[in-house]
Short mmCIF file of C-alpha atoms in Angstrom, two decimals:
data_model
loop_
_atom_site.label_atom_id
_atom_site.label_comp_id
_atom_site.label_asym_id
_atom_site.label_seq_id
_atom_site.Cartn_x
_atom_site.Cartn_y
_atom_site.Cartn_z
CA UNK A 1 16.33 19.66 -25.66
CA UNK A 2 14.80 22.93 -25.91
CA UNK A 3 12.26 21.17 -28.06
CA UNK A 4 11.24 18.97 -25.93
CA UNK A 5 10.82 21.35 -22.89
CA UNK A 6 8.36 23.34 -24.39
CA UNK A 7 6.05 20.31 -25.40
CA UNK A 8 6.53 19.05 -22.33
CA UNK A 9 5.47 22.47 -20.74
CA UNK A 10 2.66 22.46 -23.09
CA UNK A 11 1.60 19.33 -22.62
CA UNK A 12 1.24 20.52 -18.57
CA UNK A 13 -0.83 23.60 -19.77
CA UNK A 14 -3.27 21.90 -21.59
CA UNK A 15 -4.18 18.68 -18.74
CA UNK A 16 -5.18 20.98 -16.46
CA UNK A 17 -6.75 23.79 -18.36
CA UNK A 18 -8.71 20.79 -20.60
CA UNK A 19 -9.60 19.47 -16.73
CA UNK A 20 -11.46 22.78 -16.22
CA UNK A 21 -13.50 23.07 -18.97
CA UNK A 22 -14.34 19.35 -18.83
CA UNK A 23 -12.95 18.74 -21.75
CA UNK A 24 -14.93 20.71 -24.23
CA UNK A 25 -14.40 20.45 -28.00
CA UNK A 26 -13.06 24.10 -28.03
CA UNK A 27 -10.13 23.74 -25.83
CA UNK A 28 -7.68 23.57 -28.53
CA UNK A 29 -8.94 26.32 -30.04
CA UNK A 30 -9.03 28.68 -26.70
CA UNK A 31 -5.68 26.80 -25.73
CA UNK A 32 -4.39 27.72 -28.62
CA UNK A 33 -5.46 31.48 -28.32
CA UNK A 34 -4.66 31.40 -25.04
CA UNK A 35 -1.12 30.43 -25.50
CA UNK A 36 -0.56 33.36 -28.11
CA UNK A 37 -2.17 35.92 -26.27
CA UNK A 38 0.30 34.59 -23.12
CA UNK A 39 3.29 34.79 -25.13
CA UNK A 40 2.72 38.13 -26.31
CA UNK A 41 1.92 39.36 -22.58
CA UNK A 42 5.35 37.74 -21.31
CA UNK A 43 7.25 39.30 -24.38
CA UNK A 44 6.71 43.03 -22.63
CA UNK A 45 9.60 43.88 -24.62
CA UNK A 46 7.88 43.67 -27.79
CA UNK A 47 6.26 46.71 -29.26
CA UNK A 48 2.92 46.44 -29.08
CA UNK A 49 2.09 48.56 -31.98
CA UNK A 50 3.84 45.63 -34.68
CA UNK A 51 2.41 42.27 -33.33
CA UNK A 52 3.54 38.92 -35.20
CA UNK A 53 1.43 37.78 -37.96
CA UNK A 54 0.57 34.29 -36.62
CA UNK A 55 -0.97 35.87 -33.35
CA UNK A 56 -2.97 38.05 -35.61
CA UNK A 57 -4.26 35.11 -37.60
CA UNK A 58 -5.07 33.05 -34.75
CA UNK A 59 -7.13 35.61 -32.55
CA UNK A 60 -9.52 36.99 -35.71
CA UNK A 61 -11.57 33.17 -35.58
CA UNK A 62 -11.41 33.10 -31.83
CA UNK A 63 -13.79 36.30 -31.38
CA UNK A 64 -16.35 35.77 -34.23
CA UNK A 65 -18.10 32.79 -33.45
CA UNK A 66 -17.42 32.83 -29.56
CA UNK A 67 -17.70 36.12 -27.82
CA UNK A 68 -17.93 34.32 -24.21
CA UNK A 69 -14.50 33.28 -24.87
CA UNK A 70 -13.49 36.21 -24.21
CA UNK A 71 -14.28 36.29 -20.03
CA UNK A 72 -11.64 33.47 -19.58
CA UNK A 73 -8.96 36.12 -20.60
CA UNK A 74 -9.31 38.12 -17.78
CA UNK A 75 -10.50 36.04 -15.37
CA UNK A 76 -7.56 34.37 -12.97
CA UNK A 77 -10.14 31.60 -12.31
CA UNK A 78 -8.40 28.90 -14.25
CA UNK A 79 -5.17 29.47 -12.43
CA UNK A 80 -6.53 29.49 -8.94
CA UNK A 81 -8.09 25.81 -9.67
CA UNK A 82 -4.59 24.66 -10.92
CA UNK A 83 -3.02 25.44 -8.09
CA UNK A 84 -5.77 24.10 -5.87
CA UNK A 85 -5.42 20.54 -7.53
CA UNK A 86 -1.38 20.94 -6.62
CA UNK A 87 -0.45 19.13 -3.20
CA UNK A 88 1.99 21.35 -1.05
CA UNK A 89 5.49 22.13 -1.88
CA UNK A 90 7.88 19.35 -0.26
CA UNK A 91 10.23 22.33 1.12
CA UNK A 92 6.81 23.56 2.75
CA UNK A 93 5.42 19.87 4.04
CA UNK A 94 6.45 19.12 7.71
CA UNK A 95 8.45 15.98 8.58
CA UNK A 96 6.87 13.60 10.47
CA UNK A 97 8.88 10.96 13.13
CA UNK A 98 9.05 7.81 11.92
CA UNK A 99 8.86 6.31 15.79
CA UNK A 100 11.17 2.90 16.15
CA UNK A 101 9.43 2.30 19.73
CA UNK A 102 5.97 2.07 17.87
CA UNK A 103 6.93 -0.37 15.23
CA UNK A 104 5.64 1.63 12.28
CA UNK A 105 4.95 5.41 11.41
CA UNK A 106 3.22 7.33 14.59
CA UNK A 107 -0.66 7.67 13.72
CA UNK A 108 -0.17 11.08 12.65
CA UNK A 109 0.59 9.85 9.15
CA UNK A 110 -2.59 10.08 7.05
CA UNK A 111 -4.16 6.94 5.21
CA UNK A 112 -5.53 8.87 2.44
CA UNK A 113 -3.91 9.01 -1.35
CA UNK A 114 -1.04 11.15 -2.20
CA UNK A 115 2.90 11.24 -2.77
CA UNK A 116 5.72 11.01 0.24
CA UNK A 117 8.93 11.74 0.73
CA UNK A 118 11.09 9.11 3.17
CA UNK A 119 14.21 10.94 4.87
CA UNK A 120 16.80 8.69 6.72
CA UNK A 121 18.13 9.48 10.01
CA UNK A 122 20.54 12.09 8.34
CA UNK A 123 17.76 13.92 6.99
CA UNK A 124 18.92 12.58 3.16
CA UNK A 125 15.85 11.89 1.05
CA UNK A 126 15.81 8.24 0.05
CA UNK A 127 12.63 7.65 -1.68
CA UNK A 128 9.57 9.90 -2.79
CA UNK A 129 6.82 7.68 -3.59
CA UNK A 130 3.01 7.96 -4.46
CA UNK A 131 0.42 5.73 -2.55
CA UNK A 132 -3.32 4.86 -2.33
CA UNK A 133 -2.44 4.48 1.18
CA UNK A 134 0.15 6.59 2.64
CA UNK A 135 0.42 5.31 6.42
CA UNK A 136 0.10 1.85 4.99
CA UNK A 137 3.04 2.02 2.39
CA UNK A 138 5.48 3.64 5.31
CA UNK A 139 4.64 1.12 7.33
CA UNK A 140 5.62 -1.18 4.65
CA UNK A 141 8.71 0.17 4.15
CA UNK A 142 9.29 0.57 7.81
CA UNK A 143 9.40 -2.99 8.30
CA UNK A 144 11.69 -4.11 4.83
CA UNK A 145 13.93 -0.91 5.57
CA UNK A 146 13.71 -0.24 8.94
CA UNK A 147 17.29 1.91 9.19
CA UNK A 148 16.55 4.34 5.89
CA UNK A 149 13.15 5.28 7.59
CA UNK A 150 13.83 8.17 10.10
CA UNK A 151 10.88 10.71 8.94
CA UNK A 152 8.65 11.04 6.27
CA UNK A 153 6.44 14.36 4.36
CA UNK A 154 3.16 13.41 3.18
CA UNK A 155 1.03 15.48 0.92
CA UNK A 156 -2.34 14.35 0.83
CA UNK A 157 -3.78 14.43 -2.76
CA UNK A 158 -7.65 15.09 -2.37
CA UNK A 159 -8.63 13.96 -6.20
CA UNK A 160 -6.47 10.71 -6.30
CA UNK A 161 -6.92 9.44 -10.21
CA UNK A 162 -3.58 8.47 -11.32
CA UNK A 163 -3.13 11.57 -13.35
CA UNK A 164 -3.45 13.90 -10.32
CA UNK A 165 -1.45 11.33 -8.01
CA UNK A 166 1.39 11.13 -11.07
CA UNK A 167 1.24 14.97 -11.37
CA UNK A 168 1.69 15.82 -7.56
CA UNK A 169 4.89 13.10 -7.11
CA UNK A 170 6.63 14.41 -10.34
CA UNK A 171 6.28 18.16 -8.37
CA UNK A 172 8.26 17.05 -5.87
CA UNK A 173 10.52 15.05 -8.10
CA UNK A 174 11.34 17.69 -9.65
CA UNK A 175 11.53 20.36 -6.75
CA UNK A 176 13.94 17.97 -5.21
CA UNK A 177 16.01 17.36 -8.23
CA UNK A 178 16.37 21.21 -8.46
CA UNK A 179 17.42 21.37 -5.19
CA UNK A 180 19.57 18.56 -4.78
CA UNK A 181 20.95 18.18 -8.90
CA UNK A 182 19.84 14.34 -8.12
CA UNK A 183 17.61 11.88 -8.18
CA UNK A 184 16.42 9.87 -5.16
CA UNK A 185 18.57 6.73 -4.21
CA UNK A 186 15.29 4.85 -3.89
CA UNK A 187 14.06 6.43 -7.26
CA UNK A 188 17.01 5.53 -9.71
CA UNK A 189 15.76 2.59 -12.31
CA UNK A 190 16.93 -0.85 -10.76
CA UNK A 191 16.52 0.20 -7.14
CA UNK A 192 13.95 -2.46 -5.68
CA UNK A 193 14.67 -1.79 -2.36
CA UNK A 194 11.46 0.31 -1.92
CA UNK A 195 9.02 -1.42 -4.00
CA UNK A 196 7.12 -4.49 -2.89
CA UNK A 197 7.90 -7.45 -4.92
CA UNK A 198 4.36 -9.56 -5.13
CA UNK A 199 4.84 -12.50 -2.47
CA UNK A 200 5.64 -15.47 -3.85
CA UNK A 201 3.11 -17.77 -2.02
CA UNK A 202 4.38 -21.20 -1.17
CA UNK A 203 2.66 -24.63 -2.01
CA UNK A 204 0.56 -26.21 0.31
CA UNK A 205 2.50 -29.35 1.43
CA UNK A 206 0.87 -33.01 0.40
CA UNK A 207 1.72 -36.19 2.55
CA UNK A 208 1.92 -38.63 -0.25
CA UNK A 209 2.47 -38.93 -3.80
CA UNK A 210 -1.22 -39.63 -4.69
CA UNK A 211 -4.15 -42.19 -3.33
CA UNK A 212 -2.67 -44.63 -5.96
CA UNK A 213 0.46 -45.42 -4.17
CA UNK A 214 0.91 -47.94 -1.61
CA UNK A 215 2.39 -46.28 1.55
CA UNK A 216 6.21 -47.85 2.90
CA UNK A 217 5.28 -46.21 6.24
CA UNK A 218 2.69 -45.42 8.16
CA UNK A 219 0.90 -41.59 7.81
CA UNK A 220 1.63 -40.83 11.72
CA UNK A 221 5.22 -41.14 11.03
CA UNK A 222 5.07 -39.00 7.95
CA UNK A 223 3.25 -36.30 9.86
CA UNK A 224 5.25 -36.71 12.64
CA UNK A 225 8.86 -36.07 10.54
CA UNK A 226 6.74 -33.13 8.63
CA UNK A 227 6.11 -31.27 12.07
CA UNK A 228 9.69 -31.85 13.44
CA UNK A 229 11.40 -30.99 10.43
CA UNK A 230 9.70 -27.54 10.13
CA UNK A 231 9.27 -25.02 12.43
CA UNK A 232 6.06 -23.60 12.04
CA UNK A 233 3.37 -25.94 10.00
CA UNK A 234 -0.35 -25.54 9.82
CA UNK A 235 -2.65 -27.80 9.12
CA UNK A 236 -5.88 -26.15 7.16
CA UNK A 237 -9.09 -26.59 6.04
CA UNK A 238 -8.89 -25.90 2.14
CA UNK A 239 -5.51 -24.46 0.56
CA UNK A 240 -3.46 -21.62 2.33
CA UNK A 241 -4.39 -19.37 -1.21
CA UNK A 242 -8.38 -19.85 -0.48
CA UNK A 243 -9.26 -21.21 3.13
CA UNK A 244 -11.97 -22.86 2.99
CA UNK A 245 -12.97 -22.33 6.83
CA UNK A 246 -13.22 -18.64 9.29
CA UNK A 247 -10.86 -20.21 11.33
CA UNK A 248 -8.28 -21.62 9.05
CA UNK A 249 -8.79 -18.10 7.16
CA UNK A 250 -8.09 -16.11 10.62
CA UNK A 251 -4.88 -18.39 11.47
CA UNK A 252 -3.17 -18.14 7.92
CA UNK A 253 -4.01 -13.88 8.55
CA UNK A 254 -2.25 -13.83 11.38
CA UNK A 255 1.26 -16.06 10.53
CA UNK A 256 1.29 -14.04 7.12
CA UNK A 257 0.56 -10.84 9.23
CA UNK A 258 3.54 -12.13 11.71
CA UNK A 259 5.74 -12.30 8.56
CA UNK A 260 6.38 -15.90 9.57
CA UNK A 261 7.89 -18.75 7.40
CA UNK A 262 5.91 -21.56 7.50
CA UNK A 263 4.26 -24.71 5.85
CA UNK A 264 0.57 -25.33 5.18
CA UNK A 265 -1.31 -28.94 4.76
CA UNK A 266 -4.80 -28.55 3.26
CA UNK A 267 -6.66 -31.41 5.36
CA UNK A 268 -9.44 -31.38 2.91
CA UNK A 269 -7.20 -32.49 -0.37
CA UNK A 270 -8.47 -35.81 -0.44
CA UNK A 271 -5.56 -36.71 -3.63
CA UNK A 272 -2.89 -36.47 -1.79
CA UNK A 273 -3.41 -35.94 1.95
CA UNK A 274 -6.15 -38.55 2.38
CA UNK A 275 -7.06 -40.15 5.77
CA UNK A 276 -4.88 -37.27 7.13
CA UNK A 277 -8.15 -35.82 9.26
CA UNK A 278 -8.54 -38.67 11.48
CA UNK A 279 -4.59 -39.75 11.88
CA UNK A 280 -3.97 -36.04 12.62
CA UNK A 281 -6.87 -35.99 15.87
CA UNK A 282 -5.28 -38.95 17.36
CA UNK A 283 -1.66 -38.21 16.42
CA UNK A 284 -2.76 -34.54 18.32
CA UNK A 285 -5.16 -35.84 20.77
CA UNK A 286 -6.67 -32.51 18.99
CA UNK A 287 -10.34 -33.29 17.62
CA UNK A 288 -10.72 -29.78 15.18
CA UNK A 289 -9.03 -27.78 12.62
CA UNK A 290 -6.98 -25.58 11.88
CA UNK A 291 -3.72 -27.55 14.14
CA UNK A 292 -0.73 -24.84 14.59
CA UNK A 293 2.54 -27.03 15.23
CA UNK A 294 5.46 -25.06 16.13
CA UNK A 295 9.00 -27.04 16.69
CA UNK A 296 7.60 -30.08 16.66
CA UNK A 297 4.33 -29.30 19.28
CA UNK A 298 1.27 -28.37 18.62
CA UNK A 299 0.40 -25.41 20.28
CA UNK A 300 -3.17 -25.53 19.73
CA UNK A 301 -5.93 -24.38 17.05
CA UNK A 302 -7.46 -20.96 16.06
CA UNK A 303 -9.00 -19.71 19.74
CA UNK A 304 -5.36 -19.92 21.27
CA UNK A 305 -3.40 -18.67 18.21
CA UNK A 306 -5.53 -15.67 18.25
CA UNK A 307 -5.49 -15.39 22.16
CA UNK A 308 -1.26 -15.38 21.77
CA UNK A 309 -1.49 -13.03 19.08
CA UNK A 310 -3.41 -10.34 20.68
CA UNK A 311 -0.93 -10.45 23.72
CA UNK A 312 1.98 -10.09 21.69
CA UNK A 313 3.43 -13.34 22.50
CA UNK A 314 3.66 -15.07 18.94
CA UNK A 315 7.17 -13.20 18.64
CA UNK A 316 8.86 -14.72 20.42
CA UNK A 317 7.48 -18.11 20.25
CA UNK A 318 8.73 -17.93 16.40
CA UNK A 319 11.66 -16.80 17.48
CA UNK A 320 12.70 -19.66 19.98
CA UNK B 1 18.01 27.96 -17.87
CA UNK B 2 21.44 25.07 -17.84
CA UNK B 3 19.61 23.80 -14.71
CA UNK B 4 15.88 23.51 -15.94
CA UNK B 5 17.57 22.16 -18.85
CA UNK B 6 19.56 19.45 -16.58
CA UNK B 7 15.77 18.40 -15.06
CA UNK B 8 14.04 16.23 -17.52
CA UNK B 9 16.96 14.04 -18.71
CA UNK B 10 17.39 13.48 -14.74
CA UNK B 11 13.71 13.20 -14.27
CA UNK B 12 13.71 10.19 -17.04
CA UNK B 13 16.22 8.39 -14.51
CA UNK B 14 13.79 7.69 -11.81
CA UNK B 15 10.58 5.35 -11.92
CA UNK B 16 7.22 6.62 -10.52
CA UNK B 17 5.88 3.68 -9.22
CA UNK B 18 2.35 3.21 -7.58
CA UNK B 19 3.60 1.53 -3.89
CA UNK B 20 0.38 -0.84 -2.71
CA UNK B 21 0.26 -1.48 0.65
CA UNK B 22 0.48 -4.57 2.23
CA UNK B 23 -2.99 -6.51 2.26
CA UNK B 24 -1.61 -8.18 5.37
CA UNK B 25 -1.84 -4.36 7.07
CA UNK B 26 -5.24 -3.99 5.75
CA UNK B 27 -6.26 -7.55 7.18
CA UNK B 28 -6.11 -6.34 10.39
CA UNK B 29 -9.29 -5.04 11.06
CA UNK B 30 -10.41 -8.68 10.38
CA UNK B 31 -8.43 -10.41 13.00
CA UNK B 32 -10.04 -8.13 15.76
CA UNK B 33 -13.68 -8.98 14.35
CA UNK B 34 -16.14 -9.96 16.67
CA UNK B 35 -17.00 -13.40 17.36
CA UNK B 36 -20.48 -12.28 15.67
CA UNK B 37 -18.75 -11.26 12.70
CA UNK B 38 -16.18 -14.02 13.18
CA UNK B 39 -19.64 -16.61 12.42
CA UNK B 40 -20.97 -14.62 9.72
CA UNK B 41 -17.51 -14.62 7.69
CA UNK B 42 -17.44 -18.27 8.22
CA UNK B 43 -20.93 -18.85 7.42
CA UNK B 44 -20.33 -16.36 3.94
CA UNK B 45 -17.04 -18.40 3.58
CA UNK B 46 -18.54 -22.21 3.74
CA UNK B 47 -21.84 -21.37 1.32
CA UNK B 48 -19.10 -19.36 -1.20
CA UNK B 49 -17.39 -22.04 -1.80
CA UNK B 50 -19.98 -24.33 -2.82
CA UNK B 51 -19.77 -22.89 -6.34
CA UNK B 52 -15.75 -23.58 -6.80
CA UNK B 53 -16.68 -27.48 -6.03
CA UNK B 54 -15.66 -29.88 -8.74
CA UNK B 55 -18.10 -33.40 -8.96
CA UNK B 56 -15.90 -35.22 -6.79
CA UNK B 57 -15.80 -32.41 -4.16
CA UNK B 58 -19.84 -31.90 -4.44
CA UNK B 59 -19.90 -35.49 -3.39
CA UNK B 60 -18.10 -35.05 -0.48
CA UNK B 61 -19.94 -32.16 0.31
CA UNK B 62 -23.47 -33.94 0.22
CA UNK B 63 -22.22 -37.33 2.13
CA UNK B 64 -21.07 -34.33 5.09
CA UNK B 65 -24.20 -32.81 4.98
CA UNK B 66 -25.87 -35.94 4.85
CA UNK B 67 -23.83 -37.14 7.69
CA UNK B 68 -24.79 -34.00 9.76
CA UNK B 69 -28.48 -34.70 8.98
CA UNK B 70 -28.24 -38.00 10.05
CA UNK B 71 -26.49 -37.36 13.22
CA UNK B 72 -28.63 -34.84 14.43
CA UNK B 73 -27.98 -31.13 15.65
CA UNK B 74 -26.53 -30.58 19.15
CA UNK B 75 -29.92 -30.48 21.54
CA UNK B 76 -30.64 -30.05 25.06
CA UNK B 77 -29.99 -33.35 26.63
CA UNK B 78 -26.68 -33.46 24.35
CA UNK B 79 -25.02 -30.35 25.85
CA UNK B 80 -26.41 -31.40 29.68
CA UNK B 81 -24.65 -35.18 28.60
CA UNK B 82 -21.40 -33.12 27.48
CA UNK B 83 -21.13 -30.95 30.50
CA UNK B 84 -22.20 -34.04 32.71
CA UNK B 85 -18.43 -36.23 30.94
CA UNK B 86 -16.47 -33.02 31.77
CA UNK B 87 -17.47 -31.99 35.15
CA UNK B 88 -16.90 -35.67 36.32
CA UNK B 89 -13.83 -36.73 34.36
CA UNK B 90 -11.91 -33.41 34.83
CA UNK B 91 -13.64 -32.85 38.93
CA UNK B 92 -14.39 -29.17 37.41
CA UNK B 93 -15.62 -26.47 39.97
CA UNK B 94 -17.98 -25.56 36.96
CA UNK B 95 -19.18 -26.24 33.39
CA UNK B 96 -20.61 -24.28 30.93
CA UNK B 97 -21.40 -25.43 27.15
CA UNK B 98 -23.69 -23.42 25.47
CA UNK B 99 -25.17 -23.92 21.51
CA UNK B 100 -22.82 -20.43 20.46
CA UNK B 101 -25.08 -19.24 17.56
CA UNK B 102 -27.86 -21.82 17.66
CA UNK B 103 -27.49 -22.84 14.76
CA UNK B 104 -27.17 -26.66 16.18
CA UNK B 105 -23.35 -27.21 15.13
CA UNK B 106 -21.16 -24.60 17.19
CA UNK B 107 -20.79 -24.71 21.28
CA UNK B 108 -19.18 -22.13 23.44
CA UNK B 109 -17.09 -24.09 26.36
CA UNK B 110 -16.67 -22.63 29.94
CA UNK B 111 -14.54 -24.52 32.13
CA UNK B 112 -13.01 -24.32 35.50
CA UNK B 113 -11.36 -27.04 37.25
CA UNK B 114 -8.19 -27.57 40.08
CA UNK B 115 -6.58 -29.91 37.52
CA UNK B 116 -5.62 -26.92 35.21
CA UNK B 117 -3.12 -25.95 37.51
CA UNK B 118 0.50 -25.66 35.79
CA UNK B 119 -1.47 -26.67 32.79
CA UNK B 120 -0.61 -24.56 29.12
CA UNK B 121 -3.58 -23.57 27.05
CA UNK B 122 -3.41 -26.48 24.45
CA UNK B 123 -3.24 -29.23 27.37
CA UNK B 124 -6.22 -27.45 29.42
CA UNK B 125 -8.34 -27.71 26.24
CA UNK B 126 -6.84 -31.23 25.39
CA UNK B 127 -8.14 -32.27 28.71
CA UNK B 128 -11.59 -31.17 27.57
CA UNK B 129 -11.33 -32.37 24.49
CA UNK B 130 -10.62 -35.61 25.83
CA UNK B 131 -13.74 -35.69 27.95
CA UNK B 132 -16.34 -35.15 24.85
CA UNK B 133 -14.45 -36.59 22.24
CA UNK B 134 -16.97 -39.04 20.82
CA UNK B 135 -19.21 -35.75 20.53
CA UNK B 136 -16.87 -34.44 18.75
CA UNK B 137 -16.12 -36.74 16.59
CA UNK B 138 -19.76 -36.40 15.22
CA UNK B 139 -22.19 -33.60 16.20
CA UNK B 140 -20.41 -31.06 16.81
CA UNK B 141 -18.63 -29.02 13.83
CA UNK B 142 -16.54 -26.60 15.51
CA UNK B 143 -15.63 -25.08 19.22
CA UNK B 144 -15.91 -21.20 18.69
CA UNK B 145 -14.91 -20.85 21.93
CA UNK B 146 -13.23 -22.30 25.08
CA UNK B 147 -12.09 -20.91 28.20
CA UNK B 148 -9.99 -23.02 30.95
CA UNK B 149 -9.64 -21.46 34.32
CA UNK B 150 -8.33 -22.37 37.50
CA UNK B 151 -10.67 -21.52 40.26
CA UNK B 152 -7.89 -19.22 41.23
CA UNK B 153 -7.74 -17.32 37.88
CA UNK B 154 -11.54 -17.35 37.68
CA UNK B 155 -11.61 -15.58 40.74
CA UNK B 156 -9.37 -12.49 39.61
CA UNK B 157 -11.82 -11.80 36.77
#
């Protein structure tokens, strides 16, 4: 255990003192000097006048070939720019309301890279996470976990490379796991609750078993039962993965935007949705593409989807 | 020292993770493009995927084309011919179809009539459709844009 600390410790030391001397070739040797000559300043209790062998040894080779080395020594330089790479303490960030009347974080919440901290309603931290996007992440946990999200910190990291991003969330890790003698609920390994699970897309839908077969029953009947057993089915130019088409591209945005559960017919598959186009337009009395069926009734194409979704009103239409 | 000592083995517990945001929140600034931008993304969008066609799909692709060229583009006396069907089969107060981007296969639709009253959205525009359907059946690729007023509504604007 002790072991381990100290590498660990030393492992800290040299990242960010190798980070400010761009990685030179001598680092390890200065690091190493460095380190001795630390030691012996914390150690005030050792007499001066008998120092260790090993320190001895290491500082001779240190002066002769590189005088210069000898500025970095007494210069507090090195330590200012580590601390300047550091994000705020999470004791010193302010909380920020997590607003349930705006439907997301407030816009104070900044979009840049860094770590947060997510507090529930009791003020209990529930997850500290690290983001390319901060406001974007909250507001994806705002809508999954809606009742853990009451505030949230956010320390903006201005450098965001991993290491630097990695480095600021395991500070406050660890400043909250001093505090608290825990870890995070949201943090412990098998907790999924916070992290986005890739979205599993669903298939496009196909009409018919292949242009081979011999239809039993006619195609408006089989796109009539599609559009009545589903709720919400869209009919596409080119498959709901790749749309083919602005406007198919703009409707499938906005029903995966919605969060909405529905069914997608690529019109253009011309294996297994053939001579759909032109049964569609007279099934629809609808003469272009994308169609948006909901319960049954089409409620029209990509001009009046668009026009419902910028007045809010596609919420409750899904919801009916 | 016991509780710097208790840190790392708690520290191990918990999972840094790297938490993406949704690309449906960054997709927003899309939806609120302009109608401009809306053409150019569809434009980018229909000449991209020419290279992802297989044979059988770069056949289809030419007989289209072919069947655009052959059909003509959407010209003068077409749009007066279109806005002639819908101002006499729906009565309309006033018609407006315009060539949106002039690039011959888009049209902009402007319609007010009496007989949209108690209407919804998708019958008004079904109406319209209904009027220029055999245009639309041929020349023209897409409607970018319609708009169905009452004279009452068009008034308030």
């Amino acid at each position: 255990m002790q072991h381990s600390l100290k590498r660990r410790n030393e492992t800290d030391s040299c990242f960010f003192l190798s980070r400010y001397r761009h990685r030179s070739s001598m680092a390890t040797l200065n690091l190493s000097s460095l380190q001795a000559l630390s030691s012996h300043r914390l150690c005030s209790s050792f007499p001066q006048n008998t120092p260790t062998p090993s320190f001895n040894f290491q500082l001779k080779p240190s002066i002769n070939p590189r005088p210069i080395s000898l500025k970095p020594y007494v210069s507090e330089k090195p330590r200012a720019r580590v601390v300047a790479l550091a994000v705020k303490s999470l004791g010193d960030t302010e909380a920020l309301a997590v607003s349930p009347e705006n439907d997301g974080p407030a816009g104070e919440l900044p979009s840049g890279a860094g770590v947060y901290a997510v507090y529930d309603t009791n003020g209990d931290v529930q997850f500290i996470g690290l983001s390319r996007n901060i406001a974007a992440s909250v507001a994806a946990h705002w809508k999954s976990v809606p009742e853990l999200c009451g505030s949230v910190k956010a320390g903006v990291v201005d450098e965001p490379d991993r290491e630097t991003l990695t480095q600021a969330w395991k500070s406050w890790m660890e400043e909250y796991i001093k505090d608290s003698g825990k870890v995070p609920p949201g943090n412990e390994s098998g907790n999924a609750t916070w992290v986005r699970q890739a979205p599993k897309r669903k298939p496009d839908l196909r009409l018919t078993p292949g242009r081979r077969m011999q239809l039993t029953v006619p195609l408006e009947n089989l796109i009539d039962g599609l559009v009545k057993e589903n709720k919400v089915v869209a009919f596409i130019k080119g498959p709901r993965s790749a749309p083919l088409c602005g406007f198919s591209q703009r409707v499938i945005a906005i029903l995966e935007n919605e969060g909405v559960d529905y069914e997608s017919v690529n019109v253009l598959d011309e294996e297994y949705n053939y001579e759909l186009r032109e049964t569609l337009k007279k099934y629809s009395n609808w003469p272009t593409f994308p169609q948006i069926f909901v319960d049954g009734e089409l409620v029209g194409g990509c001009d009046i989807l668009t026009s419902m979704y910028e007045k809010g009103e596609l919420a409750s239409l899904f919801k009916k | 020292m016991r509780s710097l000592s208790a840190n790392p083995s708690l520290l191990r517990q918990a999972v840094p993770v790297l938490v993406k945001p949704y690309k449906s929140i960054l997709s927003r600034a899309f939806l609120f493009s302009s109608p401009a931008s809306t053409s150019h993304s569809h434009n980018t969008q229909f000449l991209r995927s020419v290279t992802f066609f297989s044979p059988t799909s770069l056949r289809n692709f030419n007989s289209r084309a072919t069947h655009l060229n052959d059909a003509g583009s959407i010209d003068s006396p077409l749009i007066q011919s279109m806005q002639n069907k819908i101002k006499e089969q729906l009565n309309a107060e006033s018609v407006s179809v315009k060539d949106a981007y002039g690039d011959g296969r888009h049209v902009s639709i402007d319609v007010v009539a009496t007989a949209f009253e108690g209407q919804s959205a998708v019958n008004r525009q079904r109406m319209v459709y209904k009027a220029i359907w055999e245009e639309l059946q041929t020349v023209v690729h897409a409607v970018d844009q319609m708009t169905t007023s009452t004279p009452a509504e068009a008034a308030a604007k």
